[in-house]
Coordinates of C-alpha atoms in Angstrom, one line a residue:
X2 CA -2.5 -15.2 44.2
X3 CA 0.2 -12.8 43.0
X4 CA -0.8 -10.4 40.3
X5 CA 1.8 -8.0 38.9
X6 CA -0.3 -4.9 38.0
X7 CA 1.9 -2.0 39.1
X8 CA 5.2 -1.5 40.9
X9 CA 3.6 0.5 43.7
X10 CA 1.1 -2.3 44.3
X11 CA 3.8 -4.9 44.8
X12 CA 5.7 -5.4 48.1
X13 CA 9.2 -3.9 48.0
X14 CA 10.7 -7.2 49.3
X15 CA 8.9 -9.0 46.5
X16 CA 10.3 -6.5 44.0
X17 CA 13.8 -7.0 45.3
X18 CA 13.4 -10.7 45.0
X19 CA 12.3 -10.4 41.4
X20 CA 15.4 -8.3 40.5
X21 CA 17.7 -10.8 42.3
X22 CA 16.1 -13.8 40.5
X23 CA 16.3 -11.9 37.2
X24 CA 20.1 -11.6 37.6
X25 CA 20.5 -15.2 38.7
X26 CA 18.6 -16.5 35.7
X27 CA 20.5 -14.2 33.3
X28 CA 23.8 -15.4 34.6
X29 CA 22.7 -19.0 34.3
X30 CA 22.0 -18.5 30.5
X31 CA 25.4 -17.0 29.6
X32 CA 26.6 -18.6 26.3
X33 CA 23.4 -20.5 25.6
X34 CA 21.5 -20.0 22.4
X35 CA 18.1 -18.4 22.8
X36 CA 16.2 -21.6 22.0
X37 CA 18.0 -23.6 24.6
X38 CA 15.9 -24.4 27.7
X39 CA 16.8 -23.2 31.2
X40 CA 18.2 -25.8 33.5
X41 CA 15.2 -25.2 35.7
X42 CA 11.9 -25.6 34.0
X43 CA 9.5 -23.9 36.5
X44 CA 6.8 -23.3 33.9
X45 CA 6.7 -26.9 32.6
X46 CA 3.1 -27.9 32.1
X47 CA 1.9 -24.3 32.3
X48 CA 0.0 -22.4 29.6
X49 CA 0.4 -18.6 29.4
X50 CA -2.1 -16.3 27.5
X51 CA -0.4 -13.3 26.0
X52 CA -3.0 -10.7 25.0
X53 CA -2.1 -7.8 22.8
X54 CA -4.6 -5.0 22.2
X55 CA -1.6 -2.7 21.4
X56 CA 1.1 -3.6 18.9
X57 CA 4.4 -4.8 20.4
X58 CA 7.9 -6.0 19.5
X59 CA 9.9 -6.3 22.8
X60 CA 7.0 -7.3 25.0
X61 CA 5.7 -9.9 22.7
X62 CA 9.0 -11.5 21.9
X63 CA 10.4 -11.3 25.4
X64 CA 7.4 -12.9 27.1
X65 CA 7.0 -15.6 24.4
X66 CA 10.7 -16.6 24.5
X67 CA 10.8 -16.4 28.3
X68 CA 7.9 -18.8 28.7
X69 CA 9.4 -21.2 26.3
X70 CA 12.9 -21.1 27.9
X71 CA 11.2 -22.0 31.3
X72 CA 9.4 -24.9 29.7
X73 CA 5.9 -23.5 29.3
X74 CA 3.7 -22.8 26.3
X75 CA 2.1 -19.6 25.1
X76 CA -1.1 -18.7 23.4
X77 CA -0.9 -15.4 21.5
X78 CA -4.1 -13.4 21.2
X79 CA -4.7 -10.0 19.6
X80 CA -7.4 -7.5 20.4
X81 CA -9.1 -8.4 17.1
X82 CA -9.1 -12.1 18.1
X83 CA -10.8 -11.4 21.3
X84 CA -12.9 -8.2 20.8
X85 CA -12.3 -7.4 24.5
X86 CA -15.2 -5.5 26.0
X87 CA -17.1 -5.6 22.6
X88 CA -19.8 -8.3 23.1
X89 CA -18.5 -10.5 25.8
X90 CA -17.6 -8.5 28.9
X91 CA -14.0 -8.4 30.1
X92 CA -15.2 -10.0 33.4
X93 CA -16.6 -13.0 31.5
X94 CA -13.5 -13.2 29.3
X95 CA -11.3 -13.3 32.4
X96 CA -13.5 -16.1 33.9
X97 CA -13.3 -18.2 30.7
X98 CA -9.6 -17.7 30.2
X99 CA -8.9 -18.8 33.8
X100 CA -10.4 -22.2 32.9
X101 CA -7.9 -22.6 30.1
X102 CA -4.6 -21.0 31.1
X103 CA -2.4 -20.6 34.2
X104 CA -1.3 -17.0 33.7
X105 CA -2.5 -14.0 31.7
X106 CA -0.3 -11.2 30.4
X107 CA -2.3 -8.3 28.9
X108 CA -1.0 -5.2 26.9
X109 CA -4.0 -2.9 26.6
X110 CA -5.0 0.8 26.4
X111 CA -7.3 1.6 29.3
X112 CA -6.1 0.7 32.8
X113 CA -9.7 -0.3 33.7
X114 CA -9.4 -3.3 31.3
X115 CA -6.4 -4.6 33.2
X116 CA -8.1 -4.0 36.5
X117 CA -11.3 -5.8 35.5
X118 CA -9.3 -8.7 34.1
X119 CA -7.4 -9.0 37.4
X120 CA -10.6 -8.6 39.5
X121 CA -12.4 -11.5 37.8
X122 CA -9.5 -13.9 36.7
X123 CA -8.8 -16.8 39.0
X124 CA -5.2 -17.0 37.7
X125 CA -2.5 -14.3 38.0
X126 CA -2.5 -11.3 35.7
X127 CA 0.5 -9.3 34.5
X128 CA 0.4 -5.7 33.2
X129 CA 2.3 -5.8 29.9
X130 CA 1.5 -2.0 29.5
X131 CA -1.4 0.3 29.7
X132 CA -1.8 3.9 28.8
X133 CA -1.1 4.7 32.4
X134 CA 1.9 2.5 33.4
X135 CA 4.5 0.1 32.2
X136 CA 5.9 -1.8 35.2
X137 CA 7.7 -4.6 33.4
X138 CA 9.9 -2.1 31.6
X139 CA 11.0 -0.4 34.8
X140 CA 11.9 -3.7 36.5
X141 CA 14.2 -4.3 33.5
X142 CA 15.5 -0.7 33.9
X143 CA 16.3 -1.1 37.6
X144 CA 18.0 -4.4 36.8
X145 CA 20.1 -2.8 34.1
X146 CA 21.2 0.1 36.3
X147 CA 22.2 -2.1 39.1
X148 CA 24.2 -4.4 36.7
X149 CA 26.3 -1.4 35.7
X150 CA 26.4 0.9 38.7
X151 CA 25.3 -1.1 41.8
X152 CA 22.3 -0.3 44.0
X153 CA 19.9 2.3 42.6
X154 CA 18.7 3.4 46.1
X155 CA 19.7 7.0 46.8
X156 CA 20.6 7.7 43.1
X157 CA 19.2 10.6 41.0
X158 CA 17.1 9.7 37.9
X159 CA 16.2 12.3 35.4
X160 CA 13.2 11.9 33.1
X161 CA 13.4 14.1 29.9
X162 CA 10.3 14.8 27.8
X163 CA 6.7 13.5 28.3
X164 CA 5.5 12.4 31.7
X165 CA 3.9 9.4 30.2
X166 CA 3.1 5.8 31.3
X167 CA 6.8 4.8 31.5
X168 CA 7.6 7.9 33.6
X169 CA 4.7 7.0 35.9
X170 CA 6.2 3.6 36.5
X171 CA 9.5 5.2 37.3
X172 CA 7.8 7.3 39.9
X173 CA 6.3 4.1 41.4
X174 CA 9.7 2.6 41.4
X175 CA 11.3 5.6 43.1
X176 CA 8.9 5.0 46.0
X177 CA 9.6 1.3 46.2
X178 CA 13.4 1.2 45.4
X179 CA 14.3 4.4 47.2
X180 CA 15.8 6.6 44.5
X181 CA 15.0 10.3 43.6
X182 CA 13.6 11.5 40.3
X183 CA 13.6 14.8 38.5
X184 CA 11.1 15.4 35.7
X185 CA 12.1 17.9 33.0
X186 CA 9.6 18.7 30.3
X187 CA 6.8 21.1 29.3
X188 CA 4.1 21.8 31.8
X189 CA 1.4 20.4 29.5
X190 CA 3.1 17.0 29.8
X191 CA 3.8 16.8 33.5
X192 CA 3.5 13.4 35.2
X193 CA 0.3 12.7 37.1
X194 CA 0.2 14.5 40.4
X195 CA -1.1 11.4 42.1
X196 CA 2.1 9.5 41.2
X197 CA 4.3 12.4 42.1
X198 CA 2.6 12.6 45.5
X199 CA 2.9 8.8 46.0
X200 CA 6.7 9.0 45.7
X201 CA 7.0 12.1 47.9
X202 CA 4.9 10.4 50.5
X203 CA 7.4 7.6 50.5
X204 CA 10.1 10.1 51.4
X205 CA 11.7 10.5 47.9
X206 CA 12.7 13.8 46.4
X207 CA 10.7 14.4 43.3
X208 CA 11.4 17.6 41.5
X209 CA 10.0 19.3 38.4
X210 CA 12.5 21.4 36.6
X211 CA 11.8 23.1 33.3
X212 CA 15.4 23.8 32.5
X213 CA 16.9 20.5 31.2
X214 CA 20.5 21.6 31.9
X215 CA 19.7 22.3 35.5
X216 CA 17.6 19.1 35.8
X217 CA 20.5 16.7 34.8
X218 CA 23.1 18.2 37.1
X219 CA 24.2 15.4 39.4
X220 CA 22.2 12.8 37.5
X221 CA 23.2 9.2 37.8
X222 CA 20.7 8.1 35.1
X223 CA 19.0 10.0 32.3
X224 CA 15.9 8.5 30.6
X225 CA 13.9 9.5 27.5
X226 CA 11.0 8.0 25.6
X227 CA 9.4 8.7 22.2
X228 CA 7.7 12.0 21.9
X229 CA 4.7 10.7 19.8
X230 CA 2.5 7.7 19.7
X231 CA 1.6 5.8 16.6
X232 CA -2.0 6.9 17.3
X233 CA -1.3 10.6 17.3
X234 CA -2.6 12.7 14.4
X235 CA -0.1 14.6 12.3
X236 CA -1.1 17.9 13.8
X237 CA -0.7 16.5 17.3
X238 CA 2.7 15.2 16.4
X239 CA 3.8 18.6 15.2
X240 CA 2.6 20.3 18.4
X241 CA 4.3 17.8 20.6
X242 CA 7.6 18.1 18.6
X243 CA 7.5 21.9 19.1
X244 CA 6.9 21.5 22.9
X245 CA 9.5 18.8 23.4
X246 CA 12.4 19.9 21.1
X247 CA 14.2 21.7 24.0
X248 CA 14.3 18.4 25.9
X249 CA 16.2 16.3 23.4
X250 CA 18.9 14.2 25.0
X251 CA 22.1 15.0 23.2
X252 CA 25.8 15.0 24.0
X253 CA 25.7 18.5 25.2
X254 CA 23.0 17.7 27.8
X255 CA 24.7 14.5 28.9
X256 CA 27.8 16.5 29.6
X257 CA 26.0 18.3 32.4
X258 CA 25.2 15.1 34.2
X259 CA 27.7 13.0 36.3
X260 CA 30.6 11.7 34.1
X261 CA 29.5 8.1 34.7
X262 CA 25.8 8.8 34.2
X263 CA 23.9 6.2 32.1
X264 CA 21.3 6.8 29.4
X265 CA 18.2 4.6 28.9
X266 CA 15.3 4.5 26.5
X267 CA 12.7 1.7 26.4
X268 CA 12.6 1.7 22.6
X269 CA 11.5 2.0 19.9
X270 CA 13.4 5.3 19.6
X271 CA 13.1 8.1 16.9
X272 CA 16.7 8.9 16.4
X273 CA 17.5 12.6 16.2
X274 CA 14.2 13.5 17.9
X275 CA 14.0 12.7 21.6
X276 CA 17.6 11.5 21.6
X277 CA 20.5 11.7 19.1
X278 CA 22.3 8.7 17.6
X279 CA 25.5 10.0 19.2
X280 CA 24.0 9.4 22.7
X281 CA 22.2 6.2 21.8
X282 CA 25.3 4.6 20.4
X283 CA 27.7 6.2 22.8
X284 CA 29.5 4.7 25.8
X285 CA 26.9 5.9 28.4
X286 CA 24.0 4.2 26.6
X287 CA 22.8 0.9 27.9
X288 CA 19.7 0.7 25.8
X289 CA 20.3 -2.8 24.4
X290 CA 21.2 -4.3 27.7
X291 CA 18.0 -2.7 28.9
X292 CA 16.1 -4.3 26.0
X293 CA 17.6 -7.7 26.7
X294 CA 16.8 -7.5 30.4
X295 CA 13.1 -7.3 29.6
X296 CA 13.4 -11.1 29.0
X297 CA 15.1 -11.8 32.3
X298 CA 13.0 -9.5 34.4
X299 CA 9.7 -10.8 33.0
X300 CA 10.8 -14.4 33.5
X301 CA 11.3 -13.6 37.2
X302 CA 7.9 -11.8 37.3
X303 CA 6.2 -14.8 35.9
X304 CA 7.8 -17.0 38.5
X305 CA 6.7 -14.6 41.2
X306 CA 3.1 -14.7 40.0
X307 CA 3.0 -18.5 39.8
X308 CA 5.2 -19.0 42.9
X309 CA 7.4 -21.4 41.2

């Protein structure tokens, strides 16, 4: 049974197969309306549970549309619907859901919830996001980079800002896809040493550079993410803004990267905070291709999990 829990827990050949299938499926849909079914219906007769303990736009819509395009059906469940871990255990929830559905996607807070769900489910489980990682996003990002610039192996990726869950999955991907990564941000928000070490052990160059101008020199791809979470207090937001303001991605910073460097952001973005509108809407930005590719990458991930 193929779970998709994290990029570093998935075989590199399987990851490459997912990217290749993502592009094939995207090409096959050119010119079709969103509601039109794929020619292949690999999820026909399959029911997919989509569990959201955390709010979502792109993850919810892209998974729901993807299942429908491939001929399957979805059951959308919120944290309040399920009371995960409050009353019935996560293990028992996993056992019960496995009797009803063929695949579970969960977007949750604590990584342990995802792990327990996978440990006890008898159907595949997909990580739609935890506080520690966001693998589906980075599969879409790798797909997007390669659409525009070819193989990502050997390239330099620069992460600007907070070494958060998306940054963690970029480090996992560096190890598996063979690119190098430089983190630039305040020391208090460095990425987890475990994930830095994992990528270095795989032979990748992982640097931490406090000066963003130095960090982006020679960059093929610059990535940013929101500075604050919707759950942060106002005082926490102010502290984070003060720490992160020097790491804003703007036209001046982009000018120090390679002339053909791309810019990515997983969205939603706070314009004029972590990135300026000039960069977001500029010629180096591929943020909306990146958002679209969540759909195609996740369709391929679901096919990998179900082996269809």
